[in-house]
Short mmCIF file of C-alpha atoms in Angstrom, two decimals:
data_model
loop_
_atom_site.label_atom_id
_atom_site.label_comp_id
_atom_site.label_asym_id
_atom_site.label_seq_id
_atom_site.Cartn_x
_atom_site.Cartn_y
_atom_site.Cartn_z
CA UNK A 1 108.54 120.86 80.08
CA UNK A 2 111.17 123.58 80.79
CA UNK A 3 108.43 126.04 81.13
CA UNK A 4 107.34 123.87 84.11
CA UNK A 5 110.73 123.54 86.09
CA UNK A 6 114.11 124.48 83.64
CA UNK A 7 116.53 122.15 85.96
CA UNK A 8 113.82 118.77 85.41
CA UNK A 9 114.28 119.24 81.70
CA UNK A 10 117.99 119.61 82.05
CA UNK A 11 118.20 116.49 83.38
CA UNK A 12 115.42 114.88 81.51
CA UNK A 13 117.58 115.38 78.07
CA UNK A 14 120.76 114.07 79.56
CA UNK A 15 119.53 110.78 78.84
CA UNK A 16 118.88 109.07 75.98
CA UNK A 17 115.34 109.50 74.26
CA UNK A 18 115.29 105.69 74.11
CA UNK A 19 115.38 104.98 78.08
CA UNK A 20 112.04 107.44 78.83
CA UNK A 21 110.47 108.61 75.61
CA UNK A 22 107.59 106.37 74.88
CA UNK A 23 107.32 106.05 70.81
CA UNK A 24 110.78 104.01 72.56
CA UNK A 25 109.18 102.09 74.98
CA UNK A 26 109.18 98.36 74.16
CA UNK A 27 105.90 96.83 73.20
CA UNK A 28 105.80 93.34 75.01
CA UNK A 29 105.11 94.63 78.86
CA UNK A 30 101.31 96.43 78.20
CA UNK A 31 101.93 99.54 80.79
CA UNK A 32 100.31 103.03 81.33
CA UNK A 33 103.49 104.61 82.82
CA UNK A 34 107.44 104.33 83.40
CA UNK A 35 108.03 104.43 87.07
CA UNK A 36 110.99 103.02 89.27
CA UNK A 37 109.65 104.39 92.74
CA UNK A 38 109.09 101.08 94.11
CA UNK A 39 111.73 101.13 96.95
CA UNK A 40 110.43 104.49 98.37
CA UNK A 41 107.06 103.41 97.90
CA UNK A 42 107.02 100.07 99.95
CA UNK A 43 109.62 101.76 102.38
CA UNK A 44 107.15 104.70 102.98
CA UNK A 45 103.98 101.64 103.25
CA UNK A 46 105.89 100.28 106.38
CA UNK A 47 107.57 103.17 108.04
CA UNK A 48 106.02 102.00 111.75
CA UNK A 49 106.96 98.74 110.75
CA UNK A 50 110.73 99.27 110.02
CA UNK A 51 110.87 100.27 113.70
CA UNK A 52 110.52 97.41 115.55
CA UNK A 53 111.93 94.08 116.19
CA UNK A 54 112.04 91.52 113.18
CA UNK A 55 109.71 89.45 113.96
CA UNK A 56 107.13 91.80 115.03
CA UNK A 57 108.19 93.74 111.94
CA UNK A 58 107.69 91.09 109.69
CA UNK A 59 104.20 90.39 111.23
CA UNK A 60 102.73 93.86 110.96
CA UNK A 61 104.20 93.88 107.05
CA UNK A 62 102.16 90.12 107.03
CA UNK A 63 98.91 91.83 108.37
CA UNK A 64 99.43 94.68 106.17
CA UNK A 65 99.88 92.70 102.59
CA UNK A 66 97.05 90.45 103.86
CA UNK A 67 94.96 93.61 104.53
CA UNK A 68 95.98 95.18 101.29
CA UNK A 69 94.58 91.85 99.36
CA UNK A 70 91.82 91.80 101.23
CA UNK A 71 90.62 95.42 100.24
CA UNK A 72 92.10 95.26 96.70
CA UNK A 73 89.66 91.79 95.97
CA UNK A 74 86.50 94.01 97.46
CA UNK A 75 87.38 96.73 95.18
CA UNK A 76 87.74 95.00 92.48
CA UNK A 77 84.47 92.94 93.07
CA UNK A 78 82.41 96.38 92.93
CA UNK A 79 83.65 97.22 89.65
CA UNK A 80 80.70 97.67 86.99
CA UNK A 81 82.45 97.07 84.24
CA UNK A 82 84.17 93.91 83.28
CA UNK A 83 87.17 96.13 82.96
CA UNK A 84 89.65 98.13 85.28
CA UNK A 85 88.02 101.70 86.16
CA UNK A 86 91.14 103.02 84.72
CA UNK A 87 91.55 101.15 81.70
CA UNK A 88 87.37 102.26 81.16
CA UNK A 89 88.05 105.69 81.87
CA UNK A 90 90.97 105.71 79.12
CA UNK A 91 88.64 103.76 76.51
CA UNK A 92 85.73 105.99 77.38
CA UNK A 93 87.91 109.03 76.39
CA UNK A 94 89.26 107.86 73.31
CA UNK A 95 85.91 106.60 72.11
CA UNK A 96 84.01 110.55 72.77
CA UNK A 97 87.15 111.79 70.52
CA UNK A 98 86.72 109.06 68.29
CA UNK A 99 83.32 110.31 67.30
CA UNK A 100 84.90 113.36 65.89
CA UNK A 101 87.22 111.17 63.45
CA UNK A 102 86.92 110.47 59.98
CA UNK A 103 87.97 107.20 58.69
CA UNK A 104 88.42 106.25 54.89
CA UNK A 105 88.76 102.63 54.19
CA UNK A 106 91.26 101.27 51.53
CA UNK A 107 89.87 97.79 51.32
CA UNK A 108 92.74 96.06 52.69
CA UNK A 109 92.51 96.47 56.00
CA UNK A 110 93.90 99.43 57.06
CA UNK A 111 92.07 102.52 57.78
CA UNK A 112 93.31 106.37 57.44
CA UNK A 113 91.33 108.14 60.72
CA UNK A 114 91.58 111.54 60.57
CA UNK A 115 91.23 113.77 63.79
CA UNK A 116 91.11 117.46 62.61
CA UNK A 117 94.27 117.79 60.71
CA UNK A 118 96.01 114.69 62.39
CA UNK A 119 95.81 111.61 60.51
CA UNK A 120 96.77 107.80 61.55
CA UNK A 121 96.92 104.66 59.51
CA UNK A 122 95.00 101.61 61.32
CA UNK A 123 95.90 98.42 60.29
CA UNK A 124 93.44 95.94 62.07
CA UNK A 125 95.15 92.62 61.37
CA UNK A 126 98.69 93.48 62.57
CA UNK A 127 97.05 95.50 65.23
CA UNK A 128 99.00 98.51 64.22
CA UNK A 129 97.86 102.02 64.96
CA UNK A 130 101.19 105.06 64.05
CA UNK A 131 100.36 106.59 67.53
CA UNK A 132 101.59 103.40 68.86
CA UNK A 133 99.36 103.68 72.13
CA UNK A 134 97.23 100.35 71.10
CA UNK A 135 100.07 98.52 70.69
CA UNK A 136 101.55 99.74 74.26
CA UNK A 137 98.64 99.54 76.40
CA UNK A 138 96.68 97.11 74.38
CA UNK A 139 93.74 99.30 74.99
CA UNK A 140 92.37 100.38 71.84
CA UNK A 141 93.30 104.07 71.05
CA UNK A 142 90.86 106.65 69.15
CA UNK A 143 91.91 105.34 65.92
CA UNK A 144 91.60 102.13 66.06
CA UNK A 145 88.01 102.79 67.99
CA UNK A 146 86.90 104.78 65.26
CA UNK A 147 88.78 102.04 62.48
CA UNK A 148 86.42 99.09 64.52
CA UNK A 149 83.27 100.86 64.72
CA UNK A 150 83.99 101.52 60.94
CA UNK A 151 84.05 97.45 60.39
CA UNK A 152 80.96 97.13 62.77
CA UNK A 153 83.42 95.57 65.37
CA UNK A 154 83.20 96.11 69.06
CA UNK A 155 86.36 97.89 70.24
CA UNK A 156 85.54 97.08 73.70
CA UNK A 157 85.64 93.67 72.82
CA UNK A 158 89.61 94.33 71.89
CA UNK A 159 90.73 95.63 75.53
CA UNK A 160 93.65 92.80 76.63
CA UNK A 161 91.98 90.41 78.69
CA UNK A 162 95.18 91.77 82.02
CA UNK A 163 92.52 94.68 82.56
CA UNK A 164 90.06 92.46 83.03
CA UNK A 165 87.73 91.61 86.16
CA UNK A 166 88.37 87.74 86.02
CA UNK A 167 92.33 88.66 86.02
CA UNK A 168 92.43 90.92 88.75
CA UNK A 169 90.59 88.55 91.12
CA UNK A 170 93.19 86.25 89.92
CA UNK A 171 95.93 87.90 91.16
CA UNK A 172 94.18 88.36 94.60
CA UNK A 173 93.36 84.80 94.76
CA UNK A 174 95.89 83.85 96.58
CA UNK A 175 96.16 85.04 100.31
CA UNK A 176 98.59 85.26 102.89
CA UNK A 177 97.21 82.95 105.87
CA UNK A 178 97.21 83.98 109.26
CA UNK A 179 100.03 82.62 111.65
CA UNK A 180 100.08 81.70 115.03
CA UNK A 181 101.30 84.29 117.69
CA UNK A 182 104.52 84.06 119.67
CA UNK A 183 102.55 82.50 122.37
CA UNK A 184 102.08 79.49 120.41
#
């Protein structure tokens, strides 16, 4: 990273490994990236917003988040897959690179899967892969891909059911209901 910008990695090892690294990251919340940006980011979604009077402020924000549902439901409705695009996209990659593995079985349940000169343990039953990424995304990684197909399990079968179609259209389910005007 300091070959990319020497002041970012500077700061970057003033913290603890433990707050940012992700072998650290806890295990429980299933999550592609660390990101606290969410201030700037809904501050920059209602910039026009901000300027006006509260009520009409709070009514364009209204309109907006009802918008937003509306468009993130009919995306999600036109997905192919009965998983997110991006959680497909990162189990379609591991799965070409799983091809190249080798896996040796030790007849209790855990698998060594061998990429080149990189080697993992799988176990299956704890759901325990060394690289750790299963565990924290809960989408299978190339090891444990390479471990199921070796069982003659589906991996996609093994994707947490959060990425899922049925999930997302729960979370969209519920929508914000339009209001009367100040006429009214």
């Amino acid at each position: 990273m300091g070959d990319l910008n020497e002041i970012a990695a500077e700061a970057l090892v003033a913290y603890l490994p433990q707050k940012w690294f992700r072998a650290y990251l806890d295990t429980k919340c299933k999550i592609f990236m660390v990101d606290n940006n969410f201030t700037e980011s809904v501050n920059s979604w209602i910039v026009e917003a901000r300027q006006k009077a509260i009520i009409k402020m709070i009514e364009d924000i209204r309109v907006k988040v009802m918008n937003m549902l509306k468009n993130h439901d009919v995306d999600v409705r036109s997905w192919k897959n009965k998983f997110s695009t991006h959680a497909m996209k990162l189990f379609n990659d591991y799965k070409v690179i799983a091809q190249q593995c080798n896996v040796e079985f030790n007849r209790e349940r855990r698998y060594k899967v061998t990429e080149g000169r990189n080697g993992n343990t799988v176990h299956i039953e704890h759901k325990r892969c060394i690289c750790r990424a299963w565990v924290l995304t809960e989408i299978p990684c190339l090891y444990t891909i390479k471990a199921f197909l070796h069982t003659k399990i589906f991996p996609i079968d093994k994707i947490y059911l959060c990425y899922s179609k049925g999930a997302y259209l729960i979370v969209y389910t519920h929508k914000l209901q339009p209001v009367k005007g100040e006429n009214f």
